[in-house]
Short mmCIF file of C-alpha atoms in Angstrom, two decimals:
data_model
loop_
_atom_site.label_atom_id
_atom_site.label_comp_id
_atom_site.label_asym_id
_atom_site.label_seq_id
_atom_site.Cartn_x
_atom_site.Cartn_y
_atom_site.Cartn_z
CA MET A 1 8.29 -11.98 13.57
CA ARG A 2 9.83 -14.63 15.75
CA ASN A 3 7.17 -17.04 17.04
CA LEU A 4 7.60 -17.55 20.77
CA ASP A 5 6.69 -20.38 23.06
CA ARG A 6 5.45 -19.25 26.41
CA ARG A 7 8.48 -20.36 28.40
CA THR A 8 10.93 -18.63 26.07
CA PHE A 9 8.89 -15.43 26.13
CA LEU A 10 8.65 -15.33 29.91
CA ALA A 11 12.24 -16.46 30.44
CA LEU A 12 13.37 -13.41 28.47
CA GLY A 13 11.49 -11.25 30.90
CA GLY A 14 8.51 -10.77 28.64
CA ALA A 15 8.63 -8.27 25.85
CA ALA A 16 11.26 -6.16 27.56
CA GLY A 17 13.79 -8.97 27.59
CA LEU A 18 12.83 -10.01 24.10
CA ALA A 19 13.32 -6.52 22.73
CA GLY A 20 16.85 -6.53 24.07
CA ALA A 21 17.53 -10.06 22.91
CA LEU A 22 16.45 -9.31 19.37
CA GLY A 23 18.04 -5.88 19.24
CA LEU A 24 14.76 -4.11 18.61
CA ALA A 25 15.81 -0.50 18.95
CA GLY A 26 12.69 0.80 17.29
CA CYS A 27 9.88 0.04 14.88
CA GLY A 28 9.10 1.39 11.48
CA ARG A 29 5.66 2.95 11.77
CA SER A 30 5.09 4.90 14.97
CA GLY A 31 6.10 5.29 18.57
CA PRO A 32 4.42 3.70 21.59
CA ALA A 33 0.70 4.04 22.19
CA ARG A 34 -0.20 7.45 23.59
CA ASP A 35 -2.01 7.75 26.90
CA VAL A 36 -4.43 10.53 25.95
CA ALA A 37 -7.83 11.02 27.60
CA GLY A 38 -10.60 10.28 25.15
CA THR A 39 -8.30 8.47 22.76
CA ILE A 40 -8.40 4.76 21.90
CA THR A 41 -5.20 3.41 20.38
CA TRP A 42 -5.71 0.63 17.84
CA TRP A 43 -3.02 -1.38 16.04
CA ASP A 44 -3.50 -4.03 13.39
CA GLN A 45 -1.87 -5.35 10.21
CA PHE A 46 -4.92 -5.39 7.91
CA GLN A 47 -3.63 -3.05 5.24
CA PRO A 48 -6.52 -3.58 2.78
CA LEU A 49 -8.99 -2.80 5.58
CA GLU A 50 -7.56 0.59 6.53
CA ALA A 51 -10.30 2.65 4.87
CA LEU A 52 -13.05 0.42 6.32
CA GLN A 53 -11.53 0.63 9.79
CA ARG A 54 -11.29 4.42 9.68
CA GLU A 55 -14.88 4.64 8.45
CA THR A 56 -16.01 2.41 11.31
CA PHE A 57 -14.06 4.43 13.87
CA ASP A 58 -15.54 7.68 12.57
CA ALA A 59 -19.07 6.31 12.73
CA VAL A 60 -18.84 5.09 16.32
CA ALA A 61 -16.05 6.94 18.05
CA GLY A 62 -17.34 10.32 16.89
CA ARG A 63 -20.75 9.60 18.39
CA LEU A 64 -19.11 8.58 21.67
CA GLY A 65 -16.90 11.65 21.83
CA VAL A 66 -13.64 9.75 21.56
CA THR A 67 -11.00 9.54 18.86
CA VAL A 68 -9.10 6.52 17.60
CA ASP A 69 -5.34 6.72 17.12
CA TYR A 70 -5.03 4.05 14.42
CA THR A 71 -1.83 2.50 13.03
CA VAL A 72 -1.55 -0.19 10.36
CA TYR A 73 1.68 -2.18 10.55
CA ASP A 74 3.25 -4.82 8.41
CA PRO A 75 3.09 -8.15 10.33
CA ALA A 76 6.72 -8.12 11.47
CA GLY A 77 6.54 -4.45 12.45
CA LEU A 78 3.43 -5.08 14.53
CA GLY A 79 5.17 -7.75 16.56
CA GLN A 80 8.14 -5.53 17.26
CA ALA A 81 5.93 -2.56 18.15
CA LEU A 82 3.87 -4.64 20.59
CA GLN A 83 6.98 -5.95 22.28
CA LEU A 84 8.33 -2.43 22.75
CA ALA A 85 4.94 -1.17 23.95
CA GLN A 86 4.82 -4.00 26.49
CA GLN A 87 8.26 -2.98 27.67
CA SER A 88 7.24 0.62 28.24
CA GLY A 89 3.78 -0.11 29.64
CA GLN A 90 2.02 1.54 26.72
CA VAL A 91 0.20 -1.30 25.01
CA PRO A 92 -2.56 -0.06 22.65
CA ASP A 93 -6.16 -0.40 23.75
CA VAL A 94 -7.00 -2.80 20.90
CA PHE A 95 -4.58 -4.90 18.88
CA THR A 96 -4.21 -8.02 16.80
CA ASN A 97 -2.09 -10.80 18.25
CA GLY A 98 1.28 -9.92 16.77
CA TYR A 99 3.11 -11.39 19.77
CA GLY A 100 3.21 -14.77 18.05
CA VAL A 101 1.98 -16.63 21.16
CA PRO A 102 -1.17 -18.76 21.55
CA GLU A 103 -4.34 -16.94 22.57
CA LEU A 104 -4.29 -18.63 25.95
CA VAL A 105 -0.99 -16.91 26.80
CA LEU A 106 -2.60 -13.50 26.29
CA VAL A 107 -5.33 -14.46 28.75
CA GLU A 108 -3.21 -16.34 31.29
CA ASN A 109 -0.65 -13.55 31.51
CA GLY A 110 -3.36 -10.96 32.06
CA TRP A 111 -2.41 -8.95 28.98
CA VAL A 112 -6.02 -8.82 27.76
CA ARG A 113 -9.48 -8.48 29.27
CA PRO A 114 -12.97 -9.63 28.20
CA ILE A 115 -14.72 -7.44 25.65
CA GLU A 116 -18.13 -5.92 26.23
CA LEU A 117 -20.28 -6.45 23.14
CA SER A 118 -23.85 -5.29 22.93
CA PRO A 119 -26.57 -7.96 23.31
CA GLU A 120 -27.46 -7.43 19.63
CA ALA A 121 -23.87 -8.10 18.62
CA ARG A 122 -23.65 -11.26 20.72
CA ALA A 123 -26.85 -12.54 19.09
CA ARG A 124 -25.36 -12.23 15.60
CA PHE A 125 -22.87 -15.08 16.04
CA PRO A 126 -24.18 -18.34 14.53
CA GLU A 127 -24.10 -21.35 16.81
CA GLY A 128 -20.65 -22.88 16.95
CA THR A 129 -18.84 -19.70 15.88
CA LEU A 130 -17.31 -18.98 19.28
CA VAL A 131 -14.89 -21.63 20.50
CA GLU A 132 -13.77 -22.02 24.11
CA GLY A 133 -9.98 -21.75 24.11
CA LEU A 134 -9.90 -19.55 21.00
CA HIS A 135 -12.51 -16.85 21.59
CA THR A 136 -13.97 -17.50 25.04
CA PHE A 137 -12.05 -18.40 28.17
CA GLY A 138 -13.90 -19.51 31.26
CA GLY A 139 -17.09 -18.63 29.39
CA GLU A 140 -16.09 -14.97 28.97
CA LEU A 141 -15.72 -13.47 25.49
CA TYR A 142 -12.24 -12.15 24.74
CA SER A 143 -12.33 -11.99 20.94
CA PHE A 144 -14.32 -13.16 17.93
CA PRO A 145 -13.63 -14.15 14.31
CA LEU A 146 -14.13 -11.75 11.42
CA PHE A 147 -13.20 -14.09 8.60
CA THR A 148 -14.29 -17.40 7.11
CA PRO A 149 -12.27 -20.55 7.70
CA HIS A 150 -13.01 -21.54 4.10
CA GLN A 151 -9.85 -19.99 2.73
CA HIS A 152 -6.17 -20.70 2.26
CA ALA A 153 -3.03 -18.76 1.32
CA THR A 154 -1.97 -20.76 -1.76
CA LEU A 155 -4.07 -19.78 -4.74
CA THR A 156 -2.12 -19.58 -8.00
CA TRP A 157 -2.06 -16.07 -9.45
CA PHE A 158 -0.79 -15.13 -12.92
CA ASP A 159 -0.97 -12.66 -15.78
CA GLN A 160 -3.28 -14.17 -18.37
CA ARG A 161 -1.31 -12.71 -21.29
CA ALA A 162 1.96 -14.27 -20.14
CA VAL A 163 0.33 -17.66 -19.51
CA GLU A 164 -1.36 -17.66 -22.90
CA ALA A 165 1.91 -16.72 -24.63
CA ALA A 166 3.61 -19.64 -22.87
CA GLY A 167 0.97 -22.08 -24.12
CA GLY A 168 -0.96 -22.37 -20.86
CA ASP A 169 -4.65 -22.00 -20.10
CA PRO A 170 -5.25 -18.29 -19.35
CA GLU A 171 -8.77 -18.91 -18.04
CA ASN A 172 -8.19 -21.77 -15.62
CA GLY A 173 -4.43 -21.87 -15.04
CA PRO A 174 -2.52 -24.96 -13.86
CA ARG A 175 -4.60 -27.55 -11.99
CA THR A 176 -1.98 -30.18 -11.13
CA TRP A 177 1.56 -30.07 -9.81
CA ASP A 178 2.77 -31.37 -13.17
CA GLU A 179 0.88 -28.64 -15.01
CA PHE A 180 2.27 -26.00 -12.64
CA ARG A 181 5.82 -27.27 -13.16
CA SER A 182 5.39 -27.46 -16.93
CA LEU A 183 3.91 -23.96 -17.16
CA ALA A 184 6.64 -22.53 -14.92
CA GLY A 185 9.20 -24.06 -17.28
CA ALA A 186 7.48 -22.63 -20.35
CA LEU A 187 7.33 -19.16 -18.78
CA THR A 188 11.02 -19.35 -17.94
CA GLU A 189 11.94 -20.53 -21.42
CA ALA A 190 10.10 -17.55 -22.88
CA GLY A 191 13.00 -15.56 -21.46
CA SER A 192 11.13 -12.54 -20.14
CA SER A 193 10.60 -13.81 -16.59
CA SER A 194 11.12 -16.62 -14.14
CA GLY A 195 8.38 -19.19 -13.92
CA TRP A 196 7.63 -18.85 -10.21
CA ILE A 197 8.42 -16.42 -7.40
CA GLU A 198 8.19 -17.10 -3.68
CA GLY A 199 8.88 -14.81 -0.72
CA LEU A 200 11.19 -17.17 1.14
CA ALA A 201 12.09 -14.53 3.71
CA LEU A 202 8.60 -14.59 5.28
CA LEU A 203 8.77 -17.91 7.09
CA ASP A 204 5.18 -17.92 8.36
CA ARG A 205 3.76 -17.59 4.85
CA LEU A 206 6.17 -20.21 3.47
CA ARG A 207 5.11 -22.60 6.25
CA GLN A 208 1.48 -21.94 5.37
CA HIS A 209 2.11 -22.77 1.72
CA VAL A 210 3.68 -26.09 2.73
CA ILE A 211 0.75 -27.01 4.99
CA ASP A 212 -1.83 -25.93 2.40
CA LEU A 213 -0.16 -27.99 -0.33
CA ALA A 214 -0.01 -31.00 1.99
CA THR A 215 -3.78 -30.84 2.53
CA GLY A 216 -4.14 -30.59 -1.24
CA ALA A 217 -2.04 -33.74 -1.48
CA GLY A 218 -4.50 -35.54 0.78
CA ALA A 219 -3.18 -34.98 4.32
CA VAL A 220 -6.04 -35.16 6.83
CA LEU A 221 -5.07 -32.67 9.50
CA SER A 222 -6.39 -31.09 12.66
CA PHE A 223 -5.66 -27.44 13.44
CA ALA A 224 -5.57 -25.72 16.80
CA GLY A 225 -6.77 -22.62 14.94
CA ASN A 226 -6.93 -21.01 11.53
CA GLY A 227 -3.69 -21.63 9.64
CA ALA A 228 -2.05 -22.79 12.86
CA ASP A 229 1.69 -22.83 13.37
CA ALA A 230 3.28 -26.26 13.09
CA PRO A 231 2.92 -27.28 16.78
CA GLY A 232 -0.83 -26.75 16.40
CA VAL A 233 -1.12 -29.02 13.34
CA ALA A 234 -1.46 -32.80 13.63
CA ASP A 235 -2.65 -35.85 11.74
CA ALA A 236 -6.34 -35.87 12.63
CA ARG A 237 -6.59 -39.65 12.53
CA THR A 238 -3.59 -40.53 14.70
CA GLY A 239 -2.88 -37.34 16.64
CA GLU A 240 0.78 -37.57 15.63
CA TYR A 241 2.75 -34.81 13.97
CA PRO A 242 2.62 -35.32 10.19
CA PHE A 243 5.61 -33.40 8.88
CA ASP A 244 7.57 -36.35 7.53
CA SER A 245 4.48 -38.09 6.14
CA ALA A 246 4.21 -39.02 2.48
CA GLU A 247 2.08 -35.97 1.77
CA PHE A 248 4.59 -33.51 3.23
CA ARG A 249 7.52 -35.26 1.59
CA ASP A 250 5.68 -35.03 -1.72
CA VAL A 251 5.18 -31.28 -1.20
CA PHE A 252 8.89 -30.78 -0.66
CA GLU A 253 9.65 -32.89 -3.73
CA PHE A 254 7.28 -30.74 -5.80
CA LEU A 255 8.71 -27.44 -4.57
CA GLY A 256 12.25 -28.77 -4.88
CA SER A 257 11.60 -29.74 -8.48
CA LEU A 258 10.86 -26.10 -9.27
CA VAL A 259 14.25 -25.12 -7.88
CA ARG A 260 16.03 -27.93 -9.75
CA ASP A 261 14.27 -26.90 -12.96
CA GLY A 262 15.66 -23.40 -12.54
CA VAL A 263 12.22 -21.76 -12.66
CA MET A 264 12.26 -20.05 -9.23
CA PHE A 265 13.08 -16.35 -9.31
CA PRO A 266 16.78 -16.20 -8.32
CA SER A 267 16.36 -13.61 -5.54
CA SER A 268 13.41 -15.35 -3.87
CA THR A 269 15.55 -16.21 -0.85
CA SER A 270 15.76 -12.51 0.10
CA LEU A 271 12.17 -11.51 -0.64
CA ASP A 272 9.21 -11.19 1.68
CA VAL A 273 5.69 -11.51 0.29
CA ARG A 274 5.21 -7.82 -0.44
CA THR A 275 8.44 -7.45 -2.40
CA ALA A 276 7.81 -10.77 -4.17
CA ARG A 277 4.35 -9.54 -5.18
CA ALA A 278 5.78 -6.29 -6.52
CA ARG A 279 8.38 -8.19 -8.56
CA TRP A 280 5.70 -10.53 -9.88
CA VAL A 281 3.41 -7.66 -10.90
CA GLY A 282 6.38 -6.03 -12.59
CA GLY A 283 6.84 -9.09 -14.80
CA SER A 284 9.82 -10.71 -13.08
CA ALA A 285 7.93 -13.99 -12.65
CA GLY A 286 4.86 -15.69 -14.03
CA LEU A 287 3.29 -17.63 -11.15
CA PHE A 288 2.75 -16.46 -7.58
CA PHE A 289 1.18 -18.20 -4.57
CA ASP A 290 -0.98 -15.96 -2.40
CA GLY A 291 -4.37 -15.79 -0.71
CA PRO A 292 -7.56 -14.09 -1.94
CA TRP A 293 -6.36 -10.78 -0.48
CA ASN A 294 -3.90 -10.55 -3.37
CA ALA A 295 -6.71 -9.08 -5.49
CA GLY A 296 -7.35 -6.42 -2.85
CA VAL A 297 -3.69 -5.46 -2.60
CA LEU A 298 -3.47 -5.21 -6.39
CA ALA A 299 -6.61 -3.07 -6.54
CA GLY A 300 -5.07 -0.64 -4.09
CA GLN A 301 -1.46 -0.61 -5.27
CA PHE A 302 -1.34 -1.96 -8.83
CA PRO A 303 -4.85 -1.42 -10.26
CA ASP A 304 -3.71 -1.83 -13.86
CA ALA A 305 -2.85 -5.47 -13.12
CA LEU A 306 -6.52 -6.37 -12.56
CA ALA A 307 -7.34 -6.20 -16.27
CA THR A 308 -5.30 -9.32 -17.07
CA LEU A 309 -5.28 -10.97 -13.64
CA GLY A 310 -5.82 -14.72 -13.69
CA LEU A 311 -6.02 -17.24 -10.91
CA ALA A 312 -6.50 -20.92 -10.19
CA ASP A 313 -7.17 -22.83 -7.03
CA MET A 314 -4.19 -24.39 -5.32
CA PRO A 315 -2.59 -27.05 -7.55
CA THR A 316 -2.87 -30.63 -6.30
CA PRO A 317 -1.25 -33.87 -7.49
CA ASP A 318 -4.44 -35.07 -9.23
CA GLY A 319 -6.06 -31.74 -10.12
CA VAL A 320 -8.89 -32.14 -7.60
CA ALA A 321 -9.40 -28.96 -5.57
CA ARG A 322 -9.14 -29.77 -1.87
CA ALA A 323 -7.80 -28.10 1.25
CA MET A 324 -8.38 -28.03 5.01
CA ASN A 325 -8.29 -25.19 7.50
CA GLY A 326 -9.03 -24.82 11.18
CA PRO A 327 -11.48 -22.55 13.00
CA VAL A 328 -10.67 -18.85 12.76
CA GLY A 329 -9.26 -17.28 15.89
CA GLY A 330 -10.16 -13.90 17.28
CA ALA A 331 -9.19 -10.84 15.25
CA PHE A 332 -8.92 -8.12 17.92
CA TRP A 333 -7.96 -8.16 21.60
CA LEU A 334 -8.66 -5.58 24.28
CA SER A 335 -5.71 -4.65 26.46
CA ARG A 336 -6.08 -5.16 30.19
CA THR A 337 -4.79 -1.58 30.63
CA SER A 338 -7.39 0.02 28.36
CA SER A 339 -9.10 2.93 30.06
CA ASP A 340 -12.16 2.92 27.78
CA ALA A 341 -13.33 -0.66 27.40
CA ALA A 342 -16.93 0.44 26.87
CA ALA A 343 -16.09 2.57 23.82
CA ALA A 344 -13.87 -0.16 22.41
CA GLY A 345 -16.73 -2.62 22.91
CA GLU A 346 -19.12 -0.42 20.92
CA ILE A 347 -16.65 -0.21 18.04
CA LEU A 348 -16.16 -3.98 18.13
CA SER A 349 -19.94 -4.49 18.27
CA ARG A 350 -20.27 -2.61 14.97
CA MET A 351 -17.81 -5.09 13.46
CA THR A 352 -20.39 -7.87 13.86
CA THR A 353 -22.96 -6.19 11.58
CA ALA A 354 -23.95 -7.07 8.02
CA ASP A 355 -22.80 -3.63 6.88
CA TYR A 356 -19.31 -4.31 8.21
CA ALA A 357 -19.29 -7.76 6.55
CA ARG A 358 -20.08 -6.08 3.23
CA GLY A 359 -17.28 -3.64 3.93
CA LEU A 360 -14.91 -6.55 4.59
CA ALA A 361 -15.89 -8.08 1.28
CA ALA A 362 -15.40 -4.78 -0.56
CA ALA A 363 -11.97 -4.33 1.06
CA MET A 364 -10.91 -7.72 -0.34
CA ASP A 365 -8.71 -8.90 2.50
CA GLN A 366 -9.60 -12.28 3.97
CA PRO A 367 -13.21 -13.13 3.05
CA PRO A 368 -15.76 -12.29 5.75
CA ALA A 369 -17.28 -14.99 7.91
CA ASP A 370 -20.49 -14.39 5.98
CA VAL A 371 -19.10 -15.13 2.50
CA GLY A 372 -22.52 -14.27 1.06
CA ALA A 373 -21.58 -10.63 1.60
CA VAL A 374 -19.12 -10.91 -1.30
CA ALA A 375 -22.03 -11.18 -3.74
CA GLU A 376 -23.38 -7.87 -2.42
CA ALA A 377 -20.08 -6.02 -2.69
CA ASP A 378 -18.54 -4.22 -5.65
CA VAL A 379 -15.40 -6.35 -6.12
CA PRO A 380 -13.36 -7.41 -9.16
CA GLU A 381 -14.28 -10.74 -10.70
CA ALA A 382 -10.95 -12.20 -9.63
CA TYR A 383 -11.71 -11.70 -5.93
CA ALA A 384 -15.22 -13.11 -6.23
CA ARG A 385 -13.83 -16.12 -8.08
CA ALA A 386 -11.13 -16.66 -5.47
CA VAL A 387 -13.72 -16.72 -2.69
CA SER A 388 -15.96 -19.05 -4.70
CA LEU A 389 -13.14 -21.49 -5.43
CA MET A 390 -12.18 -21.74 -1.78
CA ARG A 391 -15.75 -21.95 -0.52
CA ASP A 392 -16.16 -25.06 -2.65
CA SER A 393 -12.79 -26.67 -1.92
CA VAL A 394 -11.83 -25.90 1.70
CA ARG A 395 -13.13 -28.20 4.43
CA LEU A 396 -13.28 -27.08 8.06
CA ALA A 397 -10.81 -29.29 9.89
CA PRO A 398 -11.31 -30.52 13.45
CA SER A 399 -9.65 -28.58 16.26
CA PRO A 400 -8.20 -30.25 19.37
CA VAL A 401 -8.59 -26.94 21.24
CA ALA A 402 -12.32 -26.97 20.51
CA LYS A 403 -12.42 -30.59 21.71
CA ASN A 404 -10.54 -29.83 24.92
CA PRO A 405 -9.41 -26.27 25.79
CA ALA A 406 -6.59 -27.77 27.87
CA VAL A 407 -4.85 -28.48 24.55
CA GLY A 408 -4.25 -24.73 24.41
CA ALA A 409 -2.40 -24.99 27.71
CA VAL A 410 -0.22 -27.73 26.25
CA LEU A 411 0.61 -25.64 23.17
CA SER A 412 1.39 -22.68 25.42
CA GLU A 413 3.72 -24.81 27.52
CA MET A 414 5.63 -26.21 24.55
CA LYS A 415 9.06 -24.80 23.86
CA GLN A 416 9.88 -23.76 20.35
CA ILE A 417 11.67 -26.36 18.22
CA ARG A 418 14.25 -24.99 15.80
CA PRO A 419 14.64 -25.20 12.93
CA ASN A 420 10.88 -25.04 12.51
CA LEU A 421 8.87 -26.02 9.46
CA GLY A 422 9.24 -22.65 7.74
CA GLU A 423 12.98 -22.59 8.37
CA ILE A 424 13.37 -26.12 7.02
CA ALA A 425 11.49 -25.14 3.87
CA GLN A 426 13.52 -21.96 3.49
CA GLY A 427 16.78 -23.86 3.93
CA TYR A 428 15.78 -26.57 1.47
CA LEU A 429 14.58 -24.21 -1.26
CA GLY A 430 17.56 -21.93 -0.66
CA GLY A 431 20.00 -24.80 -1.10
CA ASN A 432 21.17 -25.09 2.52
CA VAL A 433 19.39 -28.35 3.44
CA ASP A 434 20.37 -31.45 1.49
CA ASP A 435 18.46 -34.30 3.17
CA VAL A 436 15.10 -32.65 3.79
CA GLY A 437 13.45 -35.98 4.66
CA ALA A 438 15.85 -36.53 7.56
CA GLU A 439 15.34 -32.94 8.70
CA LEU A 440 11.56 -33.33 8.68
CA THR A 441 11.77 -36.58 10.64
CA ARG A 442 14.01 -34.95 13.21
CA TYR A 443 11.59 -32.04 13.54
CA ARG A 444 8.57 -34.33 13.91
CA SER A 445 10.32 -36.42 16.56
CA ARG A 446 11.45 -33.43 18.60
CA LEU A 447 7.99 -31.87 18.44
CA ALA A 448 6.40 -35.09 19.65
CA THR A 449 8.83 -35.35 22.56
CA GLU A 450 8.20 -31.74 23.53
CA ARG A 451 4.44 -32.21 23.36
CA ASP A 452 4.67 -35.28 25.60
CA ARG A 453 6.61 -33.23 28.14
CA ALA A 454 4.09 -30.38 27.95
CA ILE A 455 1.16 -32.76 28.41
CA GLU A 456 2.71 -34.08 31.62
CA VAL A 457 3.27 -30.54 32.92
CA VAL A 458 -0.34 -29.56 32.24
CA ARG A 459 -1.63 -32.79 33.76
CA ALA A 460 0.49 -32.18 36.86
CA GLY A 461 -1.20 -28.81 37.11
CA GLY A 462 -4.58 -30.50 37.42
CA GLN A 463 -5.95 -30.36 33.87
CA GLU A 464 -7.06 -33.48 32.05
CA VAL A 465 -5.45 -33.80 28.62
CA SER A 466 -3.90 -36.59 26.58
CA LEU A 467 -2.91 -37.51 23.05
CA ASP A 468 -6.49 -38.73 22.56
CA ASP A 469 -7.57 -35.08 22.38
CA TRP A 470 -5.73 -34.79 19.06
CA ILE A 471 -7.45 -37.85 17.54
CA PHE A 472 -10.63 -37.59 15.45
CA ASP A 473 -11.71 -41.04 14.28
CA ASP A 474 -14.24 -39.71 11.77
CA ALA A 475 -11.94 -37.19 10.09
CA ASP A 476 -11.57 -37.44 6.33
CA GLN A 477 -10.66 -35.35 3.31
CA THR A 478 -13.06 -33.51 1.11
CA THR A 479 -13.60 -35.35 -2.15
CA GLY A 480 -13.75 -32.11 -4.08
CA SER A 481 -14.59 -32.03 -7.73
CA PRO A 482 -12.41 -31.90 -10.85
CA ARG A 483 -12.19 -28.43 -12.30
CA SER A 484 -13.30 -28.01 -15.88
#
């Protein structure tokens, strides 16, 4: 999905204008939300959670005498469907934020309303879980996190038999960038597959891999939210945008070396993550970057792969496991036009319980906020190990939005800068960007200029905000521990 800054979105006339601008004649999964009495429409993109969601709906909605019209989309399809639903005035009652805009835009534009959780549900949130500007706005609760921030999207997954045949370590996998590059070369030389496959067509995931790898290389970052888009990521110590820093340049050098070595699957430029995963499972490539949810997808779609599934934490230059991630944003949002907010609130209240957390763990999507629930769930060893690796290696990064919610207004005001980080990475790995260092510097400079402009606009509107809100003097990197 195209990520929109607020001004671009509104200048296009909201979703209606955007649908025309992008030529969105329809979406792949279903039509607009239906306005049926006693029916709650619910859209999300959590494919591994579908069974858990339906079980939750049956348990609550049945008791309340309502039904839930539930659709699971792929991420791009969700964005398109929401845009078309906005155009026709048939937005679902509950949805995940597939619009690609900051949370504040949903609230400011009146697209969502506060949710009504039970007192018991409100009491289940540990102190510090709910962040003003991400979950609460003006003190009212609009959404809440389901998942832990101690995760990333760049674990290394592999078939243990293929790695062992190539002379690698089938138990622990590659720990360093050099080991990853060497193993990818050995897998390619074996002749049966490429060494590494990447879904270059899904820009958001590619951007996330770049940011994850940069934190592994030692970048000390702040995040506006969990896995934030590039405008919401900054150097925590200076407040400046970091995308042409030594750490990011090193990431591009590492990824570029895989292309120069000829170990990247040749059709990676046309693959999204799902097709890349299917090719990888089918033996077309040896190494695959993905999050912990990869084990859940395999369990549901390719269960035979679990028997020889291996994984390692994200490779780093020195082999020390380290990463940073921001606070997790809200999972579900209640439409302003919902006619049954009370029923939706009861369903959402159930999603704060320990039973639901165990269900999240068993579904093997993103790990639940209570990662201890994983130990109580019947999950493959690979998923439990993935969660354990990240729990030990991922540090919660500071958030400028948590420091000053007016930062969210600045991010909402910022216009989109193109090419963005994902597009630069795609162009570089696809062979269309020669001087990636110059491109990254240009992107960083243009982002900084746009942020300065947005700060002045927000200040002129009466809110106090400055570059100081992006600076955290005590920020540092996790020291991690060498993996045995």
